[in-house]
Each structure stands twice: as structure tokens, then as C-alpha cells.
Amino acid sequence: MLSNKQLKYLKSLHLRKFRQKYGILVAEGVKTVTEIFDHPGSPIEGVYAVQEWLSENVHLVSKYRDKIFAVTENELAAISQLKTPNQVLCVLKQPVFSYEDEDLSSGFSLYLDDIRDPGNMGTILRIADWFGVRWVFCSKNCVEVSNPKVVQASMGAFLRVKTQTVSLQELRANYQGLPFLGTSLAGDSIFKIDLPEAGIIVIGNESVGISEETEQLLTQKIKIPRHPNGGAESLNAAVATGIICSVLQRF
């Protein structure tokens, strides 16, 4: 049984202010938690699972015995943020990364300009992970990477892709020779321009695109051209990111 103190703490993590206060993120589901166990050095604080899952995964949890807590299905439902709780929930310290000493000139990084939808954020992290993008930078108004829906949608990518909240202006100041390419309907077709070998790709907000302030910091505007027979007004931010990363992979 969980103590009242444990229940209060775990329920507090449903709120962003407490996740930020404690520097915590919460991952749920068998697949995601298994990836956390398989990832070297995962900063696990606690694992809360029903006895059935623990019995079936002794090989995974053996080295974290002091951090494993058996819970009832009712207790798991109380601390879970899923409509239908899975068998296991993992609480871990949010990884802290610093880009200052990184050389970003050997590949592409992403910059997300006010991405608000957790599903989009998680999917973009997953796309970055697939295409080997090491860094995803976020503006201050982006949805937090520790949001449980982001963690869920990333399918473990949050463990492998480095993220940091930073202004684009600061990045430009620190990497003055690096190209900054931003998505815009007024941009040049990504299929026709000469792409650089490295740079930062800026992805705009789901509804308004790149802000005017951000646009002024770009070195080039790019777009995914719509087919002449296409009728859609725009592409989903994560879909656009996937297409762009696929194109960049060819060069």
C-alpha cells in the first residue's frame, strides 16, 4: 500500500508547476517504461506497478529493487493520468542538457517556435530520434517536454534526443555562422534549393506559424510546396517536420 504522503506527491505530479518544482517527468505504459529500463543511466526515482507486471519482469526490476513499489489497480488509477491506466508508471528525474559546449555544425538541429500541442511535441521528438537529430530546442512558450502526453507520444525518444528551452536570438548569437532555416509559405521549395550540410530548422506554431520576431532571425525561408491539385490549407507541424527531416537525410 502507498502511504498518504506518496499518494499526495504522485498526484501532485499531474500539475506542471510541481513537475517543474521537483524536476520530474512521469512515464506510463509497458513499452515506454521498458525503454527506460533499457536506457543506460536512466535517472529513475520510483516505479509503481501492479504485482502481475512485477512478477513477469523480474529481470528488468532486479537492479532497482529499492525503487520498486507494488500497487493495487485502484492505486495505479489514482496516480495515473491515463483514462485507462496501464500496468506500470515510472517517475524519473528530468534529464538536464546544456548546448553551450556542443558543436552544432556537423548536422541539423530543430528549433520549435511555440509548439503547443503535446502530441505534436512528442511526435517531433520521435521524428528527431528516427532521423538522428541530436538537439531539439524549444522556445519558452512551447509545451513542456515533461508533459506526460509528450512523454507518451515520444515513445522513448525523450531519453535520446537532447532538449533545452532557449531563445532563438541566443542561439543566433552563439552560432553566428550557422544557417537558420524556417518554414514559411513564402519560402523557397525545399526540393529545389541548395541545402546546407548543417543548420537549425525552425518549425512554427500549429496555427500561426513562425512569429514575426523569429522570422527576422532566419537566414532563409523554406517550404514544402503544395501540389497544384492539393486543397489543404497547411500541414500539421509534426508531419512537416517529418518531411523536412526526410529531405535533409538525402544530403
Tab-separated table of C-alpha atoms in Angstrom:
chain	number	residue	atom	x	y	z
A	1	MET	CA	0.000	0.000	0.000
A	2	LEU	CA	1.153	3.511	-0.769
A	3	SER	CA	1.334	5.951	2.093
A	4	ASN	CA	-0.754	9.119	2.091
A	5	LYS	CA	2.468	11.092	1.593
A	6	GLN	CA	3.372	9.053	-1.504
A	7	LEU	CA	-0.131	9.398	-2.936
A	8	LYS	CA	-0.130	13.153	-2.368
A	9	TYR	CA	3.279	13.526	-4.035
A	10	LEU	CA	2.407	11.359	-7.042
A	11	LYS	CA	-0.929	13.105	-7.567
A	12	SER	CA	0.830	16.500	-7.403
A	13	LEU	CA	2.847	15.476	-10.470
A	14	HIS	CA	-0.349	15.759	-12.502
A	15	LEU	CA	0.306	19.515	-12.407
A	16	ARG	CA	3.028	21.249	-14.409
A	17	LYS	CA	4.117	23.509	-11.525
A	18	PHE	CA	5.007	20.528	-9.357
A	19	ARG	CA	6.764	18.630	-12.166
A	20	GLN	CA	8.876	21.732	-12.689
A	21	LYS	CA	9.395	22.268	-8.961
A	22	TYR	CA	10.772	18.769	-8.469
A	23	GLY	CA	12.382	18.419	-11.919
A	24	ILE	CA	10.352	15.303	-12.578
A	25	LEU	CA	8.675	13.596	-15.511
A	26	VAL	CA	6.222	10.714	-15.452
A	27	ALA	CA	6.149	7.877	-17.982
A	28	GLU	CA	3.372	5.334	-18.251
A	29	GLY	CA	2.863	2.120	-20.132
A	30	VAL	CA	4.760	-1.106	-20.574
A	31	LYS	CA	6.650	-0.153	-23.746
A	32	THR	CA	7.829	3.250	-22.547
A	33	VAL	CA	8.854	2.014	-19.105
A	34	THR	CA	10.705	-0.947	-20.653
A	35	GLU	CA	12.674	1.515	-22.803
A	36	ILE	CA	13.539	3.495	-19.682
A	37	PHE	CA	14.913	0.357	-18.019
A	38	ASP	CA	16.913	-0.488	-21.146
A	39	HIS	CA	18.362	3.029	-21.443
A	40	PRO	CA	21.702	3.251	-19.599
A	41	GLY	CA	21.750	5.669	-16.727
A	42	SER	CA	18.023	6.411	-16.631
A	43	PRO	CA	17.513	8.595	-13.510
A	44	ILE	CA	14.664	6.523	-12.083
A	45	GLU	CA	13.151	7.798	-8.856
A	46	GLY	CA	10.373	5.265	-8.481
A	47	VAL	CA	8.445	2.571	-10.344
A	48	TYR	CA	4.840	1.854	-9.396
A	49	ALA	CA	3.407	-1.320	-10.878
A	50	VAL	CA	0.768	-3.951	-10.309
A	51	GLN	CA	2.070	-7.256	-8.984
A	52	GLU	CA	1.348	-9.105	-12.226
A	53	TRP	CA	3.724	-6.856	-14.167
A	54	LEU	CA	6.402	-7.061	-11.491
A	55	SER	CA	6.243	-10.857	-11.465
A	56	GLU	CA	6.589	-11.002	-15.252
A	57	ASN	CA	9.502	-8.545	-15.352
A	58	VAL	CA	11.783	-9.602	-12.514
A	59	HIS	CA	14.740	-9.414	-14.911
A	60	LEU	CA	14.058	-5.719	-15.519
A	61	VAL	CA	13.411	-4.534	-11.990
A	62	SER	CA	16.010	-6.526	-10.092
A	63	LYS	CA	18.629	-3.751	-10.120
A	64	TYR	CA	16.124	-1.135	-8.940
A	65	ARG	CA	14.629	-3.112	-6.051
A	66	ASP	CA	14.766	-0.197	-3.605
A	67	LYS	CA	12.797	1.955	-6.048
A	68	ILE	CA	10.059	-0.548	-6.914
A	69	PHE	CA	6.598	-0.212	-5.362
A	70	ALA	CA	3.830	-2.743	-5.835
A	71	VAL	CA	0.445	-1.023	-6.130
A	72	THR	CA	-3.127	-2.136	-6.499
A	73	GLU	CA	-5.118	-1.342	-9.633
A	74	ASN	CA	-7.062	1.271	-7.668
A	75	GLU	CA	-3.856	2.955	-6.502
A	76	LEU	CA	-2.482	2.954	-10.042
A	77	ALA	CA	-5.707	4.534	-11.277
A	78	ALA	CA	-5.358	7.242	-8.620
A	79	ILE	CA	-1.818	8.243	-9.640
A	80	SER	CA	-2.171	7.665	-13.401
A	81	GLN	CA	-3.062	10.387	-15.889
A	82	LEU	CA	-4.337	7.923	-18.482
A	83	LYS	CA	-8.061	7.347	-18.959
A	84	THR	CA	-7.317	3.639	-18.875
A	85	PRO	CA	-4.270	3.096	-16.623
A	86	ASN	CA	-1.675	0.607	-17.829
A	87	GLN	CA	0.240	-1.786	-15.591
A	88	VAL	CA	3.164	0.401	-14.667
A	89	LEU	CA	4.101	4.028	-14.042
A	90	CYS	CA	7.646	5.369	-13.739
A	91	VAL	CA	8.777	8.601	-12.095
A	92	LEU	CA	12.219	9.856	-13.084
A	93	LYS	CA	14.341	12.948	-12.882
A	94	GLN	CA	14.081	15.080	-15.974
A	95	PRO	CA	17.358	14.950	-17.928
A	96	VAL	CA	19.187	18.280	-17.952
A	97	PHE	CA	21.167	19.163	-21.074
A	98	SER	CA	23.370	22.109	-21.962
A	99	TYR	CA	24.125	23.002	-25.551
A	100	GLU	CA	26.825	25.636	-24.932
A	101	ASP	CA	29.784	23.315	-25.482
A	102	GLU	CA	28.162	21.408	-28.361
A	103	ASP	CA	29.357	21.636	-31.943
A	104	LEU	CA	26.169	22.054	-33.970
A	105	SER	CA	27.975	22.433	-37.294
A	106	SER	CA	28.086	18.721	-38.103
A	107	GLY	CA	24.380	18.178	-38.690
A	108	PHE	CA	20.901	19.613	-38.333
A	109	SER	CA	19.055	20.589	-35.179
A	110	LEU	CA	15.435	21.623	-34.738
A	111	TYR	CA	14.032	24.746	-33.127
A	112	LEU	CA	10.362	24.704	-32.161
A	113	ASP	CA	8.697	28.120	-32.138
A	114	ASP	CA	5.784	27.859	-29.678
A	115	ILE	CA	4.642	24.315	-30.382
A	116	ARG	CA	1.684	23.943	-28.026
A	117	ASP	CA	0.194	20.526	-28.733
A	118	PRO	CA	1.719	17.724	-26.600
A	119	GLY	CA	1.037	15.145	-29.295
A	120	ASN	CA	2.927	17.221	-31.849
A	121	MET	CA	5.833	17.790	-29.478
A	122	GLY	CA	6.140	14.100	-28.653
A	123	THR	CA	5.883	13.100	-32.302
A	124	ILE	CA	8.540	15.648	-33.293
A	125	LEU	CA	10.887	14.181	-30.672
A	126	ARG	CA	10.189	10.734	-32.108
A	127	ILE	CA	10.914	12.005	-35.635
A	128	ALA	CA	14.155	13.613	-34.455
A	129	ASP	CA	15.137	10.331	-32.828
A	130	TRP	CA	14.420	8.409	-36.047
A	131	PHE	CA	16.494	10.726	-38.214
A	132	GLY	CA	19.376	11.116	-35.782
A	133	VAL	CA	18.711	14.759	-34.915
A	134	ARG	CA	20.640	15.311	-31.689
A	135	TRP	CA	19.076	18.557	-30.474
A	136	VAL	CA	15.530	19.906	-30.335
A	137	PHE	CA	15.484	23.450	-28.978
A	138	CYS	CA	12.252	24.942	-27.662
A	139	SER	CA	11.008	28.497	-27.274
A	140	LYS	CA	9.761	29.463	-23.818
A	141	ASN	CA	6.096	29.118	-24.790
A	142	CYS	CA	6.387	25.559	-26.073
A	143	VAL	CA	4.594	22.783	-24.243
A	144	GLU	CA	6.957	21.301	-21.655
A	145	VAL	CA	8.874	18.179	-22.662
A	146	SER	CA	7.993	16.648	-19.269
A	147	ASN	CA	4.282	16.833	-20.039
A	148	PRO	CA	3.008	13.234	-19.694
A	149	LYS	CA	1.297	13.401	-23.099
A	150	VAL	CA	4.600	14.472	-24.683
A	151	VAL	CA	6.422	11.624	-22.959
A	152	GLN	CA	3.753	9.174	-24.109
A	153	ALA	CA	3.799	10.365	-27.743
A	154	SER	CA	7.601	10.395	-27.943
A	155	MET	CA	7.749	6.609	-27.467
A	156	GLY	CA	11.007	6.825	-25.514
A	157	ALA	CA	12.617	9.487	-27.727
A	158	PHE	CA	12.721	11.903	-24.781
A	159	LEU	CA	15.539	9.728	-23.411
A	160	ARG	CA	17.720	10.003	-26.513
A	161	VAL	CA	17.042	13.435	-28.003
A	162	LYS	CA	18.546	16.390	-26.159
A	163	THR	CA	16.199	19.292	-25.482
A	164	GLN	CA	16.575	22.733	-23.975
A	165	THR	CA	14.442	25.849	-23.718
A	166	VAL	CA	16.332	28.775	-25.196
A	167	SER	CA	15.555	31.846	-27.292
A	168	LEU	CA	16.403	31.762	-30.974
A	169	GLN	CA	18.163	35.083	-30.507
A	170	GLU	CA	20.578	33.463	-28.050
A	171	LEU	CA	21.253	30.582	-30.436
A	172	ARG	CA	21.935	33.018	-33.286
A	173	ALA	CA	24.373	34.950	-31.091
A	174	ASN	CA	26.263	31.780	-30.130
A	175	TYR	CA	26.320	30.222	-33.627
A	176	GLN	CA	26.651	33.178	-35.958
A	177	GLY	CA	27.979	31.182	-38.896
A	178	LEU	CA	25.222	28.584	-38.790
A	179	PRO	CA	22.292	28.727	-41.237
A	180	PHE	CA	18.839	29.156	-39.648
A	181	LEU	CA	16.135	27.909	-41.988
A	182	GLY	CA	12.476	28.458	-41.116
A	183	THR	CA	9.273	27.045	-42.529
A	184	SER	CA	7.112	29.620	-44.306
A	185	LEU	CA	4.534	29.572	-47.096
A	186	ALA	CA	6.576	32.420	-48.590
A	187	GLY	CA	9.753	30.338	-48.574
A	188	ASP	CA	11.687	28.511	-51.290
A	189	SER	CA	10.809	24.920	-52.097
A	190	ILE	CA	12.905	22.558	-50.013
A	191	PHE	CA	13.047	20.258	-53.033
A	192	LYS	CA	14.725	22.862	-55.277
A	193	ILE	CA	17.165	24.841	-53.156
A	194	ASP	CA	20.768	24.009	-52.372
A	195	LEU	CA	20.586	22.878	-48.775
A	196	PRO	CA	23.498	23.445	-46.395
A	197	GLU	CA	25.231	20.496	-44.756
A	198	ALA	CA	24.267	21.702	-41.283
A	199	GLY	CA	21.988	24.204	-39.647
A	200	ILE	CA	18.963	24.758	-37.467
A	201	ILE	CA	15.487	24.158	-38.863
A	202	VAL	CA	12.781	26.314	-37.276
A	203	ILE	CA	9.281	24.837	-37.064
A	204	GLY	CA	6.428	27.247	-36.390
A	205	ASN	CA	3.369	27.183	-34.168
A	206	GLU	CA	0.492	24.907	-35.228
A	207	SER	CA	-1.938	27.725	-36.042
A	208	VAL	CA	0.076	30.882	-36.759
A	209	GLY	CA	3.410	29.502	-37.946
A	210	ILE	CA	6.663	31.280	-37.163
A	211	SER	CA	6.357	34.533	-35.232
A	212	GLU	CA	7.464	37.812	-36.812
A	213	GLU	CA	10.223	38.155	-34.218
A	214	THR	CA	11.563	34.699	-35.073
A	215	GLU	CA	11.230	35.272	-38.816
A	216	GLN	CA	13.595	38.243	-38.613
A	217	LEU	CA	16.322	35.934	-37.262
A	218	LEU	CA	16.173	33.450	-40.143
A	219	THR	CA	18.852	33.253	-42.800
A	220	GLN	CA	16.462	31.548	-45.242
A	221	LYS	CA	12.795	30.640	-45.526
A	222	ILE	CA	11.832	27.216	-46.813
A	223	LYS	CA	8.557	25.496	-47.593
A	224	ILE	CA	7.080	22.158	-48.573
A	225	PRO	CA	5.198	23.106	-51.748
A	226	ARG	CA	1.581	22.069	-52.057
A	227	HIS	CA	0.618	20.019	-55.098
A	228	PRO	CA	-1.357	22.031	-57.687
A	229	ASN	CA	-4.351	19.811	-57.002
A	230	GLY	CA	-3.917	19.966	-53.223
A	231	GLY	CA	-6.631	21.643	-51.194
A	232	ALA	CA	-5.302	21.522	-47.631
A	233	GLU	CA	-4.558	24.909	-46.120
A	234	SER	CA	-1.489	23.721	-44.244
A	235	LEU	CA	0.413	20.718	-42.900
A	236	ASN	CA	0.470	19.507	-39.336
A	237	ALA	CA	3.663	20.712	-37.606
A	238	ALA	CA	4.890	17.191	-36.869
A	239	VAL	CA	4.094	15.982	-40.408
A	240	ALA	CA	6.018	18.924	-41.876
A	241	THR	CA	8.950	18.158	-39.578
A	242	GLY	CA	8.998	14.556	-40.772
A	243	ILE	CA	9.036	15.567	-44.435
A	244	ILE	CA	11.811	18.105	-43.906
A	245	CYS	CA	13.954	15.669	-41.926
A	246	SER	CA	13.468	13.087	-44.647
A	247	VAL	CA	14.677	15.521	-47.284
A	248	LEU	CA	17.678	16.543	-45.182
A	249	GLN	CA	18.606	12.887	-44.781
A	250	ARG	CA	19.309	12.704	-48.505
A	251	PHE	CA	22.107	15.253	-48.395
